[in-house]
mmCIF file with all atom_site columns, C-alpha atoms and ligand atoms in Angstrom:
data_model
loop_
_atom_site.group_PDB
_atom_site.id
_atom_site.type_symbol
_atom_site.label_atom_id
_atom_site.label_alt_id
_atom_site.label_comp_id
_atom_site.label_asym_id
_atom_site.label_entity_id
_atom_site.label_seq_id
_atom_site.pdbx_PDB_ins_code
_atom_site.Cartn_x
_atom_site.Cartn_y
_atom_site.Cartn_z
_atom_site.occupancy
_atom_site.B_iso_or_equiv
_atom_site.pdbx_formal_charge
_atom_site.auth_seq_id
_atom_site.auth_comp_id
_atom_site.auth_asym_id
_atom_site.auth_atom_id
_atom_site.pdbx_PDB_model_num
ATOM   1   C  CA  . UNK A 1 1   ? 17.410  -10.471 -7.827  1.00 0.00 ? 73  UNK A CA  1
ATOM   2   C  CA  . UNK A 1 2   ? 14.138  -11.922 -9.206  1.00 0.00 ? 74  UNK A CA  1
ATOM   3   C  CA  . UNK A 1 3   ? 10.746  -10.499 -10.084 1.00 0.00 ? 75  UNK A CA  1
ATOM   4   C  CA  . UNK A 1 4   ? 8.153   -12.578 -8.080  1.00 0.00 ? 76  UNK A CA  1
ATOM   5   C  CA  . UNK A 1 5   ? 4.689   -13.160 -9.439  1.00 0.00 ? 77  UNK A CA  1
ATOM   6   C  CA  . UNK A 1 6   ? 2.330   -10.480 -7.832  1.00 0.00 ? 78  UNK A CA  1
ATOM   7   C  CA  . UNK A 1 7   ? -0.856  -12.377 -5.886  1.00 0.00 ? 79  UNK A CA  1
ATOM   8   C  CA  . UNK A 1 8   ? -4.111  -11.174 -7.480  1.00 0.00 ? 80  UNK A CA  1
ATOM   9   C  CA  . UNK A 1 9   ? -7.156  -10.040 -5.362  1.00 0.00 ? 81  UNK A CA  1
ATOM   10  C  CA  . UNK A 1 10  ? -9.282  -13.341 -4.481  1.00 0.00 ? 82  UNK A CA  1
ATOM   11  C  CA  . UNK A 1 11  ? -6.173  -15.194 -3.627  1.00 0.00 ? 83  UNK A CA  1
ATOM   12  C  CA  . UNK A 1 12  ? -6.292  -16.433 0.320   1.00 0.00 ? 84  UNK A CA  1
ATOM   13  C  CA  . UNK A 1 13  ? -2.534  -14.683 0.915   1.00 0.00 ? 85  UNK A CA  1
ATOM   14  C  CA  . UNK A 1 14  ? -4.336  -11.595 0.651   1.00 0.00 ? 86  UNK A CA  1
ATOM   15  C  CA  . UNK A 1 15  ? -7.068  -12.726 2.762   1.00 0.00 ? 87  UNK A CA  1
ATOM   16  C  CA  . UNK A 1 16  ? -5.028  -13.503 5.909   1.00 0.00 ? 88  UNK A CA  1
ATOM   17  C  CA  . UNK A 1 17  ? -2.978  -11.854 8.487   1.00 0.00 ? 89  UNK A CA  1
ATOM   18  C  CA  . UNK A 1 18  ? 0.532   -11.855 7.540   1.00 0.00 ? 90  UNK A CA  1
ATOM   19  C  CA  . UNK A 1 19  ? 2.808   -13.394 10.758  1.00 0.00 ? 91  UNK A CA  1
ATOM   20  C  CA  . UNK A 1 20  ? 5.839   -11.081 11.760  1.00 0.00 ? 92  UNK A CA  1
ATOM   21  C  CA  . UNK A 1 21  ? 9.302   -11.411 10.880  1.00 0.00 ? 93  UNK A CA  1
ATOM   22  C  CA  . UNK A 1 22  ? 11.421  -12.899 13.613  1.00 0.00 ? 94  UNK A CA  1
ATOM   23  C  CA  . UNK A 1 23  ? 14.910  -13.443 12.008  1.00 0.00 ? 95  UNK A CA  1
ATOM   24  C  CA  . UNK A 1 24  ? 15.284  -10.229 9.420   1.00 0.00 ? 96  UNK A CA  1
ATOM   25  C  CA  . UNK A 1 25  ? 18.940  -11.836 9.039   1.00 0.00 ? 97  UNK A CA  1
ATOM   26  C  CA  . UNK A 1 26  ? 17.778  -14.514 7.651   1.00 0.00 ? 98  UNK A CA  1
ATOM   27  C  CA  . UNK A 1 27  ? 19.220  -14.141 3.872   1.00 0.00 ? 99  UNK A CA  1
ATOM   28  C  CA  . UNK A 1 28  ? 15.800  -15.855 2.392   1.00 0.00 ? 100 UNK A CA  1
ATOM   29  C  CA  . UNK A 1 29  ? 14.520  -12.884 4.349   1.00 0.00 ? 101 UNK A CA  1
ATOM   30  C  CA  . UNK A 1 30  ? 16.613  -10.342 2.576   1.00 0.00 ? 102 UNK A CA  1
ATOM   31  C  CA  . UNK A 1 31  ? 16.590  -12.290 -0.819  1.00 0.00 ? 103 UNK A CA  1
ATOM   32  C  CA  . UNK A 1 32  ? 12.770  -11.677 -0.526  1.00 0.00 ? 104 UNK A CA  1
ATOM   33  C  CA  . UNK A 1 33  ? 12.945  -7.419  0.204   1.00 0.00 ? 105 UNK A CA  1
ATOM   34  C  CA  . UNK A 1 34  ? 15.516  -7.428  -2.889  1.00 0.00 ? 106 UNK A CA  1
ATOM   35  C  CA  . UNK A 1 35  ? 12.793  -9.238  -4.507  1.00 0.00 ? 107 UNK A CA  1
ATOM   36  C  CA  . UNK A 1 36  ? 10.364  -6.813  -3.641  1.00 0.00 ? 108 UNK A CA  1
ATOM   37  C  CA  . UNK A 1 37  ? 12.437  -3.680  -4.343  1.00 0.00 ? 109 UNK A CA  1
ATOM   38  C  CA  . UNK A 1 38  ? 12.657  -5.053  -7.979  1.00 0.00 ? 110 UNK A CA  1
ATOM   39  C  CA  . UNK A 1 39  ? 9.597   -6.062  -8.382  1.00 0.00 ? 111 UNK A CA  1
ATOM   40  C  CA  . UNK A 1 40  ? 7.552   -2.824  -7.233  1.00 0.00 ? 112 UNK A CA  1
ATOM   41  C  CA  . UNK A 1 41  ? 10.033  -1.110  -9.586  1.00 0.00 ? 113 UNK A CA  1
ATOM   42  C  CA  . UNK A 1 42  ? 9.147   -3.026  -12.307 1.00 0.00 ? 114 UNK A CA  1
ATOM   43  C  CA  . UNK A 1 43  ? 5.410   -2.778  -11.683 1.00 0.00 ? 115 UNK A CA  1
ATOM   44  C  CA  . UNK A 1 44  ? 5.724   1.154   -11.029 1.00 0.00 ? 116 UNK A CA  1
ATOM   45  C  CA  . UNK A 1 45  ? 4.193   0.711   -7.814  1.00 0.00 ? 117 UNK A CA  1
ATOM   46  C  CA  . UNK A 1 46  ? 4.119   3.232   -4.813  1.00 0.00 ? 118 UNK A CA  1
ATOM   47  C  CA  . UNK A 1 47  ? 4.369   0.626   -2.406  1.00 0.00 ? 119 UNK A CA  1
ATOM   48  C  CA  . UNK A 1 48  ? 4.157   -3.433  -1.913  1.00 0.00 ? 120 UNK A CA  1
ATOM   49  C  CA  . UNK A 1 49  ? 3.278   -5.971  0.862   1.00 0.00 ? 121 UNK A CA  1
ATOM   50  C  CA  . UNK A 1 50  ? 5.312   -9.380  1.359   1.00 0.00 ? 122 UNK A CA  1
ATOM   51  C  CA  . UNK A 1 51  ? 2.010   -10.983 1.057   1.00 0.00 ? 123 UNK A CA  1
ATOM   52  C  CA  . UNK A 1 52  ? 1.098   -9.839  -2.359  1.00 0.00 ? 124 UNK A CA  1
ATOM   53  C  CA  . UNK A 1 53  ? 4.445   -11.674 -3.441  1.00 0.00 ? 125 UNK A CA  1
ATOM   54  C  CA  . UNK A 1 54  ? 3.058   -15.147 -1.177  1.00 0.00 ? 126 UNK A CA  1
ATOM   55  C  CA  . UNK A 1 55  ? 5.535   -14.526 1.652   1.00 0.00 ? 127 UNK A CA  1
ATOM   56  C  CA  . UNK A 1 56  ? 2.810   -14.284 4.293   1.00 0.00 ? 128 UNK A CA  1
ATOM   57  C  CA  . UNK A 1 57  ? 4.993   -12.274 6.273   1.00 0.00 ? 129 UNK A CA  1
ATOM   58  C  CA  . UNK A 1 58  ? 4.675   -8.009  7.894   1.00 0.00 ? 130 UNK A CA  1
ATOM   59  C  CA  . UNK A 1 59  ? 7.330   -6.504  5.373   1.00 0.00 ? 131 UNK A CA  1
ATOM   60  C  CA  . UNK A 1 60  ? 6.046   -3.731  3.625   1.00 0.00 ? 132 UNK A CA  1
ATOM   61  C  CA  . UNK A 1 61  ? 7.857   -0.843  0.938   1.00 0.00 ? 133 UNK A CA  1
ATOM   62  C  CA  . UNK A 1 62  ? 6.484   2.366   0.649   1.00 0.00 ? 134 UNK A CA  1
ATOM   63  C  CA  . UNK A 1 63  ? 7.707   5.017   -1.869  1.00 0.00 ? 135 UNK A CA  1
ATOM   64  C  CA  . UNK A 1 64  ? 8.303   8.298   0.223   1.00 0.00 ? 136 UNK A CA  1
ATOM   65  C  CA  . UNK A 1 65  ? 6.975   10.350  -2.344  1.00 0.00 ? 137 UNK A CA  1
ATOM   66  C  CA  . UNK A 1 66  ? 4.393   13.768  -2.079  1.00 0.00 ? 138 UNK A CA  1
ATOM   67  C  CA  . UNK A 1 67  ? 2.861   13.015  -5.726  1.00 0.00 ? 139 UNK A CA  1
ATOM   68  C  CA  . UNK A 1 68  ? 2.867   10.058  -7.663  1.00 0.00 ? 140 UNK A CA  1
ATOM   69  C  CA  . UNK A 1 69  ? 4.953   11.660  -10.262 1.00 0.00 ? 141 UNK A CA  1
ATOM   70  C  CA  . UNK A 1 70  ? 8.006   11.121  -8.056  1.00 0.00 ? 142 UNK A CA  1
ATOM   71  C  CA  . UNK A 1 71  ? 7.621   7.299   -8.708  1.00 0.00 ? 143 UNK A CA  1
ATOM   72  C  CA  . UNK A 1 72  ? 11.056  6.121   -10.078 1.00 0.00 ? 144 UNK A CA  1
ATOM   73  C  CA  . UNK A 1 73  ? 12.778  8.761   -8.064  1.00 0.00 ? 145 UNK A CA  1
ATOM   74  C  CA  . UNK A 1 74  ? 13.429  7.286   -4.440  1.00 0.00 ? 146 UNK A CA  1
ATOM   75  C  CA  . UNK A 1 75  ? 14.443  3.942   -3.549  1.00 0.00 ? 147 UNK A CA  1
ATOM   76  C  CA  . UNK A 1 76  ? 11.579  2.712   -1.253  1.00 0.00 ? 148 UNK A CA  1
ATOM   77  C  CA  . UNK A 1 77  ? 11.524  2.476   2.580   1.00 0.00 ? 149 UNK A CA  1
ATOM   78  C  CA  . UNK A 1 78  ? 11.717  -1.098  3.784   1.00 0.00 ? 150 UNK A CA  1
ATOM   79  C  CA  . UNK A 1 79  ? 9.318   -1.637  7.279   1.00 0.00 ? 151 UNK A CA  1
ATOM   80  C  CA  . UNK A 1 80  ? 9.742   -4.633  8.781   1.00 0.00 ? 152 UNK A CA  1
ATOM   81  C  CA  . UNK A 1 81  ? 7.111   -5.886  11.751  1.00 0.00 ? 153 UNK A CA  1
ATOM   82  C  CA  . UNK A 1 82  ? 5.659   -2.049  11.040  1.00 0.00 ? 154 UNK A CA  1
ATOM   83  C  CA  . UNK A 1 83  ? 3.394   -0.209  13.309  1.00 0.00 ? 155 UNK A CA  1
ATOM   84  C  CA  . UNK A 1 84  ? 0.764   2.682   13.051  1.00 0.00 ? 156 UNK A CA  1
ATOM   85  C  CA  . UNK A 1 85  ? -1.196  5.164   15.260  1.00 0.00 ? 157 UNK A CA  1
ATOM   86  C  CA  . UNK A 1 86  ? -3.201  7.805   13.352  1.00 0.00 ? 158 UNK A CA  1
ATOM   87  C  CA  . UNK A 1 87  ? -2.282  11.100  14.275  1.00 0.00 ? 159 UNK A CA  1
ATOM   88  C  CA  . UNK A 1 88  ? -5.325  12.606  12.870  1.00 0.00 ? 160 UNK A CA  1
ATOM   89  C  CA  . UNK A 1 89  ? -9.105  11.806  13.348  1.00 0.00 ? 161 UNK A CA  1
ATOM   90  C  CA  . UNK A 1 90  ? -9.610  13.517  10.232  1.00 0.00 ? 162 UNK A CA  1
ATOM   91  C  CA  . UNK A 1 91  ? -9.625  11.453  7.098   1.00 0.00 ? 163 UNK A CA  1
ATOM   92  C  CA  . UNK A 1 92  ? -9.265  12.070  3.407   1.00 0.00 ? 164 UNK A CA  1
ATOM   93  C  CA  . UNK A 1 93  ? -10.853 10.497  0.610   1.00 0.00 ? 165 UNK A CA  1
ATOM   94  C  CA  . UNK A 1 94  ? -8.660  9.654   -2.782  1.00 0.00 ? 166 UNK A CA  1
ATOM   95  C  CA  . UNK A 1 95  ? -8.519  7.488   -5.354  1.00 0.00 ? 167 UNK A CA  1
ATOM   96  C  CA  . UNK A 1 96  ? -5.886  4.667   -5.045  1.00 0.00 ? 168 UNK A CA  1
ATOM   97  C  CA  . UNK A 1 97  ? -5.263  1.281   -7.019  1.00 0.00 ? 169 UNK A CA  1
ATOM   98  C  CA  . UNK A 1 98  ? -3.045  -1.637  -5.904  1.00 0.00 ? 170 UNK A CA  1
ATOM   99  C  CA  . UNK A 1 99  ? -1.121  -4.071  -7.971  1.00 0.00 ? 171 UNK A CA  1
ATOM   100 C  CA  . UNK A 1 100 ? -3.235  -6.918  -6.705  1.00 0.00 ? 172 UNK A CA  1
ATOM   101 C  CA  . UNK A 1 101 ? -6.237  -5.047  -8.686  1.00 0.00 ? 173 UNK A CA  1
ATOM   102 C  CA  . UNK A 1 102 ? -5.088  -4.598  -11.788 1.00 0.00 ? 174 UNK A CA  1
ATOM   103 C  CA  . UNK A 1 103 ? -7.227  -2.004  -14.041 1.00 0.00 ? 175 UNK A CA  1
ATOM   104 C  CA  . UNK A 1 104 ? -9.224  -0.536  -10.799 1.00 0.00 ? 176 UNK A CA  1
ATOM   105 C  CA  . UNK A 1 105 ? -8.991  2.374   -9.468  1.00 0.00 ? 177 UNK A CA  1
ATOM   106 C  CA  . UNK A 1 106 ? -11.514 3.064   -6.138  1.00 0.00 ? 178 UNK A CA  1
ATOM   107 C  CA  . UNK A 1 107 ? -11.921 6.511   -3.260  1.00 0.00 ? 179 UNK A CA  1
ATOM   108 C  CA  . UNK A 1 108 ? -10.746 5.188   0.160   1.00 0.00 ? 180 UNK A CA  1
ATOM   109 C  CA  . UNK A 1 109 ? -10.929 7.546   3.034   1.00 0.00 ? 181 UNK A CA  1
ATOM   110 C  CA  . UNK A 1 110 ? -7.403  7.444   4.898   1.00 0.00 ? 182 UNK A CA  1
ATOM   111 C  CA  . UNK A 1 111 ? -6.083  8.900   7.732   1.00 0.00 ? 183 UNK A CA  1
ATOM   112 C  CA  . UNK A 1 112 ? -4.169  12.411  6.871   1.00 0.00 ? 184 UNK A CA  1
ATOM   113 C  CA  . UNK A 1 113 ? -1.602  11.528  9.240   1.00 0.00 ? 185 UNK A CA  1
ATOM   114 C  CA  . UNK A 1 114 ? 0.009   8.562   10.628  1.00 0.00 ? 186 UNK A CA  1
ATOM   115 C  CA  . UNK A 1 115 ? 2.424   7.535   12.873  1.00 0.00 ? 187 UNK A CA  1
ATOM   116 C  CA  . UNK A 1 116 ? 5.039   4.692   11.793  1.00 0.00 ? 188 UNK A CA  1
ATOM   117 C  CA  . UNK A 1 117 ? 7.236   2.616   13.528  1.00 0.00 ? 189 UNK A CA  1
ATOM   118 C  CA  . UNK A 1 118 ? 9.265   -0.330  12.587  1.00 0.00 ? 190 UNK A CA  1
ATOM   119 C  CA  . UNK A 1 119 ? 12.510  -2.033  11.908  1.00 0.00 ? 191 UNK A CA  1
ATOM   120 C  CA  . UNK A 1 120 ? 14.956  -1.590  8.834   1.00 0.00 ? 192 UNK A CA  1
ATOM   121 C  CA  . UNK A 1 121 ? 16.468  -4.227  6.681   1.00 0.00 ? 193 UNK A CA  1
ATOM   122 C  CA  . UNK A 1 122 ? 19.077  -4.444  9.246   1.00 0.00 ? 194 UNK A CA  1
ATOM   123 C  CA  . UNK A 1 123 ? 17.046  -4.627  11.818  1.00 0.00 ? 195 UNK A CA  1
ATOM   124 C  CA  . UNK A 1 124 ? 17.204  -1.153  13.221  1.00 0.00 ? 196 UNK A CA  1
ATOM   125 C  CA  . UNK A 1 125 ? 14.284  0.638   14.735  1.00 0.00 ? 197 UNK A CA  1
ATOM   126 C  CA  . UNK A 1 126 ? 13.003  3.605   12.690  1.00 0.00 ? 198 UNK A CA  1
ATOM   127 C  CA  . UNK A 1 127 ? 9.900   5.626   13.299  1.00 0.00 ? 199 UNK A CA  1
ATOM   128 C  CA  . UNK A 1 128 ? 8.571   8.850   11.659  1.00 0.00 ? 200 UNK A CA  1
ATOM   129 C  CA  . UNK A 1 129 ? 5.366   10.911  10.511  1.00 0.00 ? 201 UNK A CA  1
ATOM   130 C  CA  . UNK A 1 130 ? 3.885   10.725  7.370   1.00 0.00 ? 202 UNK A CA  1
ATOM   131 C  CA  . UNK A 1 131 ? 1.143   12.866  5.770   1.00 0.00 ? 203 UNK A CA  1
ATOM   132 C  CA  . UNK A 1 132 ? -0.725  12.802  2.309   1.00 0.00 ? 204 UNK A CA  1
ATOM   133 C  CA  . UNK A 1 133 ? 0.206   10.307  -0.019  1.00 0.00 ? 205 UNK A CA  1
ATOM   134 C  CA  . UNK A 1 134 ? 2.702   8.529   1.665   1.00 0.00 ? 206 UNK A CA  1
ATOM   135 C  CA  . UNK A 1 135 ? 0.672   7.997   4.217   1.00 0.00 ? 207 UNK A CA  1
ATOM   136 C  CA  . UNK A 1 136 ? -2.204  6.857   2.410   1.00 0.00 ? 208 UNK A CA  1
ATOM   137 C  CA  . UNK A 1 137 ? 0.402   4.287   0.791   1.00 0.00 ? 209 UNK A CA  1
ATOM   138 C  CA  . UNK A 1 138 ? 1.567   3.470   4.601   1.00 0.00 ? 210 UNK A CA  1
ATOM   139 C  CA  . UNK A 1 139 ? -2.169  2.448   5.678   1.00 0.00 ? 211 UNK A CA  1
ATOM   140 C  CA  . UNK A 1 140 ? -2.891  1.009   2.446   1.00 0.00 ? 212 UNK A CA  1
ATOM   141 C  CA  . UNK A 1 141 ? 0.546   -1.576  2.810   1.00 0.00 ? 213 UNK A CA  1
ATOM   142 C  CA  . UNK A 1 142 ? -0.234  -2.268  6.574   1.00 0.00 ? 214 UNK A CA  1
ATOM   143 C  CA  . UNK A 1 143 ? -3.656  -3.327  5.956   1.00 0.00 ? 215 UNK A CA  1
ATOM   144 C  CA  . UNK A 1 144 ? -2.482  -6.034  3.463   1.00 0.00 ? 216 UNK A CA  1
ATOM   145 C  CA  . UNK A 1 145 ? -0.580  -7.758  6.420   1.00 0.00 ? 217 UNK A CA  1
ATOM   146 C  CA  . UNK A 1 146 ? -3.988  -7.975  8.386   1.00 0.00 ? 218 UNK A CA  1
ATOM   147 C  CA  . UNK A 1 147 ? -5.235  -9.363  4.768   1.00 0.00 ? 219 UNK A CA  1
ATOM   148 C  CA  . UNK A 1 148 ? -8.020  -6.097  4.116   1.00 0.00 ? 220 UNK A CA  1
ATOM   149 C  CA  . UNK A 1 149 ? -7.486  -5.148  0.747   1.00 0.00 ? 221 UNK A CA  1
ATOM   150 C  CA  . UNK A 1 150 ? -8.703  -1.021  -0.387  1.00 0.00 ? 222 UNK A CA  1
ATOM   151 C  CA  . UNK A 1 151 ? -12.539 -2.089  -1.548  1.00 0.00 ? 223 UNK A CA  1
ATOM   152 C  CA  . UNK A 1 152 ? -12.957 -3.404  2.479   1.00 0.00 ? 224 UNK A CA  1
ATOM   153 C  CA  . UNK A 1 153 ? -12.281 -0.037  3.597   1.00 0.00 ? 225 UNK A CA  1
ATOM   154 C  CA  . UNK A 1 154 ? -14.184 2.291   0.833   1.00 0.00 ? 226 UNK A CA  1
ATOM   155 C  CA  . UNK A 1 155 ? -17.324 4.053   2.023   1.00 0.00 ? 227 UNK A CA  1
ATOM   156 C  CA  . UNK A 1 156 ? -19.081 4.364   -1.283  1.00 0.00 ? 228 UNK A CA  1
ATOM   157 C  CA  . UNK A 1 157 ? -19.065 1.214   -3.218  1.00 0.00 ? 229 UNK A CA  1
ATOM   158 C  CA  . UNK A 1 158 ? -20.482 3.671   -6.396  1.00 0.00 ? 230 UNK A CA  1
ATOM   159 C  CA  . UNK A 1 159 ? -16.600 5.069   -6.155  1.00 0.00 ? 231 UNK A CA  1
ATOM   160 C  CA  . UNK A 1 160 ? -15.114 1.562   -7.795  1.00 0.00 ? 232 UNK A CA  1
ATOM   161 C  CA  . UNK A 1 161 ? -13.814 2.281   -11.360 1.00 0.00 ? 233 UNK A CA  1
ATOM   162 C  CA  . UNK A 1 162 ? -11.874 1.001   -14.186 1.00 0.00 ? 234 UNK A CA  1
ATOM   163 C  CA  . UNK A 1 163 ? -8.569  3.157   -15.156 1.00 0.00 ? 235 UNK A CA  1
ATOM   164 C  CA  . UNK A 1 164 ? -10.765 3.910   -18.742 1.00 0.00 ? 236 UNK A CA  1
ATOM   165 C  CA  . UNK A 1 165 ? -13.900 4.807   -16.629 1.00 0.00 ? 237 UNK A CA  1
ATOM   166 C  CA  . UNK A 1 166 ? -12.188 7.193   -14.367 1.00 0.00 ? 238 UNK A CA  1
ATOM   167 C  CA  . UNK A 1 167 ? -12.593 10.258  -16.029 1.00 0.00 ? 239 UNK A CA  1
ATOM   168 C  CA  . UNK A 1 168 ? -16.296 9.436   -15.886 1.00 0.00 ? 240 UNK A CA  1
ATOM   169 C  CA  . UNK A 1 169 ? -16.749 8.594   -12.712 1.00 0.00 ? 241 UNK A CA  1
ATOM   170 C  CA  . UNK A 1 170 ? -14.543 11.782  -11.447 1.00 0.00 ? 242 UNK A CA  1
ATOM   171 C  CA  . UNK A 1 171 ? -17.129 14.494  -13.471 1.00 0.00 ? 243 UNK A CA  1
ATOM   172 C  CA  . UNK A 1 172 ? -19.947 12.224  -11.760 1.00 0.00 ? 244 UNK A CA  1
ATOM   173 C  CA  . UNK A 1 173 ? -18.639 12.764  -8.225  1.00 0.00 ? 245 UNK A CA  1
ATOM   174 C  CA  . UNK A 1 174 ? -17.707 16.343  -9.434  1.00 0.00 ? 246 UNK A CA  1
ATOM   175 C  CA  . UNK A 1 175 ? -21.437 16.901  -10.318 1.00 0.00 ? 247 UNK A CA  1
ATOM   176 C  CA  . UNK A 1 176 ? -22.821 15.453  -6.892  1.00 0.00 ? 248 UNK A CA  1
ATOM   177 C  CA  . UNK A 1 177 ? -21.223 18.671  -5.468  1.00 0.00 ? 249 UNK A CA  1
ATOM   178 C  CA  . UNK A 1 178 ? -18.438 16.427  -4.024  1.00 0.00 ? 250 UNK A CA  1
ATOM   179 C  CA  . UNK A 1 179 ? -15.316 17.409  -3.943  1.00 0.00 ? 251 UNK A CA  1
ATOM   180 C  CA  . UNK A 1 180 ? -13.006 15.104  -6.978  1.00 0.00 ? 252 UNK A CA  1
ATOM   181 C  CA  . UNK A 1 181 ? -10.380 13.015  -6.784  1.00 0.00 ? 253 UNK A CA  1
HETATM 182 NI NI1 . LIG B 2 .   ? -2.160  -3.055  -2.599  1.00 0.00 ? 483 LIG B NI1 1
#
């Protein structure tokens, strides 16, 4: 296995919509999730794209975790050609970062629950629910194969911060009589 270089925000891989996987036998197919299960480990990521690691392709891994403290726990869920439906009209706002941002940290309102269905590494369907976290980390990987990254979907441009400026920023949306992060 190999750590791959992570794509940084203003490269075009992230820009464009990622084409789906047609041969998941294909061992430069499962070279690359090995690559990715490494390499999200090694960033302490909750979840990673194919297209942040310039394999333009809809492969996603999402930690199946409740709180981020769990990172490091779970091995994560390979989704290959993935699919969502929102089960919820009702969306959440959080903080979340993304390892093609480095040092930012910005409030996205997600869906509370979603729908998922896709294919394993061995090319088995598998479908399930996911609420909270993991399903803010679900919506936040399938966007990156239509190439939005989280600032395209925030509501309030005023909630972009750096990791040092977050405590700030939270006592500042505390103080609007908004609930925090
Ligand atoms: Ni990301």
């Amino acid at each position: 296995m190999t750590l791959r270089k992570i794509a940084k925000m203003g490269h075009p891989v992230l820009l464009e919509p990622a084409r789906p996987v047609t041969d998941i036998g294909d061992p430069e197919v499962q070279r690359l999730i090995d690559d990715m299960v490494e390499t999200l480990a090694d960033a302490g990521g909750i979840g990673l794209a194919a297209p942040q690691v310039y394999a333009p392709l809809r492969l996603v891994l999402a930690l199946q975790i409740e709180d981020r403290s769990e990172r490091g726990t779970a091995e994560p869920l390979v989704l290959v050609n993935p699919e969502l439906v929102s089960l919820t009209e009702e969306l959440e706002l959080a903080f979340e970062g993304c390892l093609s941002i480095p040092g930012l940290r910005g409030r996205v309102p997600r869906h509370r629950r979603v729908g998922y269905r896709a294919l394993d590494r061995r090319g088995r369907p598998v479908a399930g629910e996911a609420t909270g976290l993991f399903a803010r980390v679900l919506q936040h990987e399938v966007d990156h194969l239509d190439g939005i990254l989280y600032p395209m979907r925030m509501s309030d441009l005023r909630h972009l911060a750096f990791d040092e400026t977050m405590p700030h920023l939270s006592a500042w949306i505390a103080r609007q009589g908004d609930e925090g992060p």
